[in-house]
Amino acid sequence: MTIATITIHQPRRLIVGAGTIGEVGSWAGDAARTLVVATPFTAGFVDRLRLPGSVTVFDAIPGEPDIAIFDAAIEAARRTNPDLVVGVGGGSVLDVAKLVAALWNSDQTLSDVAGPNRVADRSTRLAQVATTAGTGSEAGIRSLITDPGKGNKIAVESPHLIADLAVLDPELTFSLPPAVTAATGIDAMAHCVEAFTNRRAHPMIDDFARMGFRLVGRYLARAVRDGSDTEAREGLMLASYYGGVCLGPVNTAAGHAIAYPLGTLLHLPHGLANAIVFPHVLAFNQPAVPAKTAEVAEALGFGQELSQRDLLGAAHAFCAGLGVEMSLSAHGATEPDLRRYAEDAHAIRRLMDNNPRDMSVDDVLGIYKAAF
Ligand SMILES: [Fe+2]
């Protein structure tokens, strides 16, 4: 078998450790005008960046950033005329920050750059400070913006979206509630697992994926129990980062495709949507990738040589045991909605085509029903 070639983009500089958010300012050097992209909550971390010069904070980023919020962030950048953009937040914030840094002083619009390799350039420096451990957005070159008109995500991917600096400071995640910690940790693991069992899997990415899902197996329950367990929080931030590395060259598969309609139509947070879907897709894919699935199961403490049913049960118990409400009906879905979700998920070919086992619309519907 020939192995596919691979290209990996990672931030120019990565700083990991407790308290390291304070290093952004000295890295920024003589930046005169900085635009910080944040949420109303993460805006509270801005002082800890110790930024020089004038600092403008755009803190209106919601859980699922859409085109209108992106446009508002671009407007804020044009008023600020920044020489540095800093994202402080989870995936939603970091995705907007990377696009704003590239496009605020460009003639290109969001629709001009949708898809791979269409961003012409970026002249503004970009620092990405993660405040959750889930998306791994700080590691990568992809940005997802919701198009409410079409009910789907615009995916932009370009080497010009890579950070000059990424910071993984576990102290910024101490205040995440246990349920958010659990769901986002499972999302990070899903990035690793879906890349690991992917049709486009690559041996180098496989090893990033292994580091990621092993860290989740070791630390997620600890961080859910004690939010200020620095070692566990740092382990999860690394897992998230490794997941972000997996997303670039390999990407996710059916799990994320099935989770997306739960975000765009049912408005579930991304991590939660993925946590609900994760056990079902892991079990569905087991016959196509038995050895790799066994590796995941072992790393997460599910045991060895599991039947498909026992695997589903163990993965479900793992997520539920972390406090995730795993039932779609408990989150407000109704049975007649499920067919629309299934059709939408099945149509996300950029991810579905990566899945190691083909899924029909009825297979997807079966997963939603099982999760109902
Ligand atoms: Fe995800």
XYZ file of C-alpha atoms and ligand atoms in Angstrom:
373
model
C 0.000 0.000 0.000
C 1.302 3.465 -0.817
C 0.953 6.049 1.886
C -0.579 9.383 0.983
C 1.627 12.462 1.118
C 0.890 14.975 3.832
C 1.313 18.669 4.606
C 0.943 19.915 8.177
C 0.567 23.533 9.250
C 1.156 24.430 12.877
C 1.467 27.781 14.643
C 4.826 29.472 14.264
C 5.165 29.530 18.064
C 3.284 27.478 20.660
C 3.416 28.307 24.377
C 1.996 25.769 26.833
C 1.619 26.077 30.585
C -0.098 27.643 33.565
C 0.021 31.438 33.502
C 1.426 31.701 29.978
C -1.340 34.049 28.785
C 0.857 36.784 30.262
C 3.513 36.085 27.620
C 1.340 37.375 24.769
C 2.248 40.984 25.577
C 6.003 40.518 25.435
C 5.626 38.499 22.235
C 3.505 41.302 20.761
C 6.495 43.642 21.146
C 5.740 47.030 19.680
C 2.190 46.342 18.458
C 0.504 49.745 18.500
C -3.125 48.767 17.931
C -4.535 45.363 18.845
C -8.009 44.026 18.147
C -9.019 41.325 20.614
C -11.842 39.023 19.487
C -13.667 37.508 22.461
C -16.993 36.656 24.070
C -18.540 38.695 26.889
C -17.016 36.117 29.262
C -13.521 35.736 27.773
C -13.186 39.516 27.512
C -12.463 39.205 31.236
C -9.064 37.678 30.373
C -7.899 40.636 28.264
C -5.940 42.353 31.059
C -3.953 39.166 31.589
C -2.592 39.391 28.009
C -0.488 42.421 29.131
C -0.745 43.913 25.655
C 1.154 47.058 24.715
C -0.408 49.968 22.811
C -4.126 50.554 22.385
C -6.443 47.593 22.726
C -9.923 47.318 21.216
C -12.117 44.426 22.316
C -14.843 43.000 20.077
C -16.656 40.702 22.485
C -19.892 39.886 20.650
C -18.995 36.368 19.474
C -21.837 33.887 20.160
C -21.643 30.085 20.345
C -22.234 29.628 16.619
C -20.804 32.632 14.776
C -22.705 33.473 11.623
C -22.147 35.768 8.656
C -23.647 38.805 10.442
C -21.271 38.466 13.409
C -18.343 37.956 11.084
C -19.277 41.170 9.222
C -19.557 43.054 12.520
C -16.101 41.820 13.564
C -14.650 42.948 10.227
C -16.205 46.391 10.772
C -14.648 46.562 14.233
C -11.265 45.730 12.707
C -11.619 48.419 10.034
C -12.338 50.999 12.754
C -9.332 49.749 14.768
C -6.782 49.433 11.951
C -4.937 46.736 13.943
C -1.380 45.531 13.518
C -2.238 42.539 15.711
C -5.382 40.429 16.094
C -5.718 38.264 19.212
C -8.435 35.640 19.572
C -9.282 34.797 23.188
C -11.875 32.058 23.403
C -13.088 28.718 22.143
C -13.440 27.611 18.552
C -16.091 30.173 17.676
C -13.863 33.074 18.672
C -10.663 31.656 17.208
C -12.375 30.871 13.895
C -13.595 34.450 13.583
C -10.243 35.885 14.692
C -8.284 34.053 12.007
C -10.622 35.205 9.250
C -10.702 38.779 10.532
C -6.896 38.924 10.639
C -6.750 37.774 7.017
C -9.672 39.688 5.506
C -10.162 42.990 7.366
C -7.817 44.867 5.006
C -8.450 42.713 1.944
C -10.754 43.084 -1.057
C -11.847 39.485 -0.588
C -15.213 38.740 1.012
C -16.192 35.658 2.980
C -17.849 34.082 -0.052
C -14.720 34.774 -2.116
C -12.629 32.638 0.237
C -15.034 29.760 1.005
C -13.407 26.393 0.372
C -9.732 25.424 0.326
C -6.798 27.699 -0.541
C -8.650 30.793 -1.690
C -7.389 33.350 0.851
C -4.899 35.505 -1.050
C -2.706 36.689 1.837
C -2.563 37.965 5.397
C -0.584 40.986 6.516
C -1.736 41.241 10.159
C -0.176 39.163 12.925
C -2.424 36.673 14.699
C -2.215 35.280 18.234
C -4.709 32.645 19.361
C -5.336 32.072 23.064
C -7.532 29.055 23.733
C -9.957 29.221 26.658
C -11.599 25.849 26.117
C -10.161 22.415 25.418
C -12.207 21.113 22.539
C -11.997 22.523 19.051
C -8.237 22.801 18.656
C -8.940 25.747 16.369
C -5.750 27.442 17.571
C -3.704 24.700 15.912
C -5.127 24.894 12.452
C -5.914 26.623 9.192
C -9.672 26.083 9.035
C -12.536 28.364 10.016
C -16.257 27.559 10.089
C -18.913 30.267 9.882
C -22.633 29.466 9.939
C -24.730 30.531 6.963
C -28.201 30.921 8.511
C -29.828 31.222 5.066
C -28.623 27.798 4.019
C -28.572 26.281 7.518
C -25.031 24.980 7.038
C -21.402 25.956 7.637
C -19.094 27.873 5.347
C -15.683 26.201 5.638
C -12.635 28.304 4.820
C -9.228 26.661 4.768
C -5.954 28.387 4.035
C -2.344 28.415 5.223
C -2.849 32.184 5.701
C -5.149 31.396 8.643
C -2.391 29.809 10.762
C -1.514 31.573 14.019
C 1.827 33.277 14.571
C 1.404 32.448 18.250
C -0.862 29.949 19.999
C -1.161 29.818 23.786
C -2.454 26.871 25.816
C -2.846 28.141 29.366
C -4.771 25.618 31.470
C -5.728 28.251 34.050
C -8.054 29.835 31.481
C -10.166 26.663 31.518
C -10.517 26.359 35.312
C -13.924 28.019 35.378
C -15.506 25.888 32.636
C -18.445 24.060 34.225
C -18.191 20.246 34.437
C -20.787 19.678 31.701
C -18.925 21.949 29.272
C -15.611 20.345 30.209
C -17.070 16.919 29.473
C -18.682 17.816 26.155
C -15.717 19.774 24.800
C -13.290 17.070 25.933
C -15.305 14.478 24.051
C -15.285 16.766 21.005
C -11.473 16.936 21.153
C -11.366 13.168 21.391
C -13.807 12.874 18.473
C -11.452 14.920 16.283
C -8.677 12.469 17.083
C -10.819 9.337 16.711
C -12.480 10.438 13.486
C -9.099 11.273 11.948
C -7.609 8.019 13.267
C -10.341 5.826 11.752
C -10.648 7.975 8.634
C -10.485 6.804 5.024
C -7.738 9.409 4.595
C -5.876 8.418 7.771
C -2.111 8.953 7.740
C 0.491 7.299 10.019
C 1.834 10.621 11.265
C -1.622 11.973 12.064
C -2.461 8.618 13.649
C 0.205 9.304 16.259
C -1.106 12.796 17.010
C -4.540 11.180 17.326
C -3.229 8.527 19.724
C -1.646 11.188 21.939
C -4.966 13.038 21.935
C -7.384 10.244 22.786
C -5.028 8.766 25.373
C -4.865 12.128 27.155
C -8.652 12.307 27.150
C -8.814 8.810 28.601
C -6.337 9.783 31.303
C -7.562 13.260 32.233
C -11.139 14.054 31.221
C -12.842 12.496 34.248
C -10.325 14.206 36.536
C -10.961 17.641 35.032
C -14.724 17.116 35.253
C -14.377 16.232 38.944
C -11.974 19.042 39.824
C -11.971 21.996 37.443
C -8.752 23.441 38.868
C -6.674 20.274 38.431
C -3.907 21.975 36.454
C -2.293 18.780 35.180
C -5.612 17.401 33.915
C -6.615 20.735 32.357
C -3.265 21.013 30.584
C -3.566 17.428 29.327
C -6.946 18.243 27.831
C -5.657 21.408 26.183
C -2.937 19.328 24.550
C -5.514 16.739 23.474
C -7.516 19.532 21.918
C -4.437 20.899 20.161
C -3.525 17.449 18.821
C -7.102 17.089 17.617
C -6.693 20.406 15.816
C -3.564 19.057 14.117
C -5.572 16.006 13.032
C -8.262 18.224 11.515
C -5.928 19.910 9.049
C -4.677 17.181 6.750
C -7.211 14.433 7.545
C -10.298 16.004 9.140
C -13.331 14.426 10.767
C -15.916 12.097 9.282
C -19.477 10.942 9.944
C -19.508 11.883 13.636
C -19.103 15.558 12.914
C -21.409 15.438 9.902
C -24.135 13.978 12.128
C -23.433 16.501 14.869
C -23.664 19.565 12.604
C -27.465 19.629 12.109
C -27.804 19.441 15.893
C -25.866 22.714 16.017
C -27.379 24.559 13.079
C -31.018 23.404 13.506
C -31.376 22.380 17.177
C -28.786 24.951 18.383
C -26.889 22.538 20.613
C -23.320 23.588 21.475
C -20.832 21.910 19.157
C -19.143 19.808 21.846
C -22.434 18.560 23.246
C -23.704 17.607 19.786
C -20.549 15.599 19.165
C -20.672 13.913 22.553
C -24.217 12.705 21.878
C -23.265 11.292 18.488
C -19.851 9.863 19.414
C -20.799 6.414 20.862
C -23.104 5.624 17.968
C -20.591 6.405 15.239
C -17.773 4.623 17.069
C -19.893 1.473 17.205
C -21.218 1.837 13.653
C -17.695 2.095 12.267
C -16.232 -0.756 14.317
C -16.658 -3.457 11.622
C -14.737 -1.325 9.091
C -11.837 -0.396 11.406
C -11.749 -3.049 14.144
C -8.099 -2.750 15.220
C -8.117 1.032 15.497
C -11.483 0.992 17.254
C -10.045 -1.491 19.754
C -7.142 0.892 20.401
C -9.571 3.727 21.131
C -11.678 1.518 23.378
C -8.649 0.440 25.365
C -7.359 4.009 25.781
C -10.728 5.119 27.112
C -10.916 2.199 29.516
C -13.783 0.384 27.824
C -12.035 -3.007 27.863
C -10.946 -5.420 25.150
C -12.611 -7.432 22.383
C -15.960 -5.731 22.741
C -18.967 -6.630 20.637
C -20.555 -3.740 18.753
C -23.315 -3.639 21.355
C -20.957 -3.645 24.308
C -18.803 -0.975 22.653
C -21.855 1.245 22.188
C -22.873 0.628 25.786
C -19.408 1.391 27.159
C -18.974 4.567 25.088
C -22.441 5.755 26.041
C -21.745 5.060 29.724
C -18.422 6.918 29.444
C -20.125 10.072 28.133
C -23.140 9.842 30.444
C -20.833 9.134 33.380
C -19.125 12.465 32.714
C -22.491 14.154 33.158
C -23.473 14.624 29.507
C -27.224 14.387 28.893
C -27.124 11.980 25.963
C -30.769 12.007 24.887
C -31.751 14.205 21.949
C -35.348 14.428 23.141
C -34.130 15.835 26.465
C -32.501 18.619 24.429
C -35.747 19.506 22.680
C -35.547 17.471 19.471
C -38.820 16.011 18.251
C -39.141 12.764 16.331
C -40.375 14.414 13.076
C -37.206 16.586 13.053
C -34.919 13.596 12.720
C -35.463 12.945 9.008
C -34.442 16.521 8.121
C -31.335 16.190 10.321
C -30.467 12.896 8.618
C -30.814 14.328 5.131
C -28.732 17.368 6.021
C -26.006 15.307 7.690
C -25.873 12.835 4.820
C -25.411 15.737 2.386
C -22.213 16.938 4.130
C -20.113 14.922 1.690
C -16.820 16.669 2.589
C -17.006 14.754 5.905
C -19.219 11.770 5.095
C -16.883 10.695 2.297
C -14.111 10.370 4.905
C -16.001 7.822 6.957
C -14.507 4.326 6.960
C -17.937 2.772 6.506
C -20.558 4.069 4.058
C -23.684 5.475 5.656
C -27.067 5.774 3.971
C -29.624 8.402 4.982
C -31.436 5.613 6.827
C -28.246 4.672 8.698
C -27.934 8.283 9.839
C -31.608 8.373 10.774
C -31.064 5.173 12.762
C -28.312 6.890 14.746
C -30.511 9.896 15.550
C -33.303 7.532 16.585
C -30.956 5.546 18.793
C -29.810 8.801 20.394
C -33.361 10.128 20.720
Fe -15.553 19.272 16.771
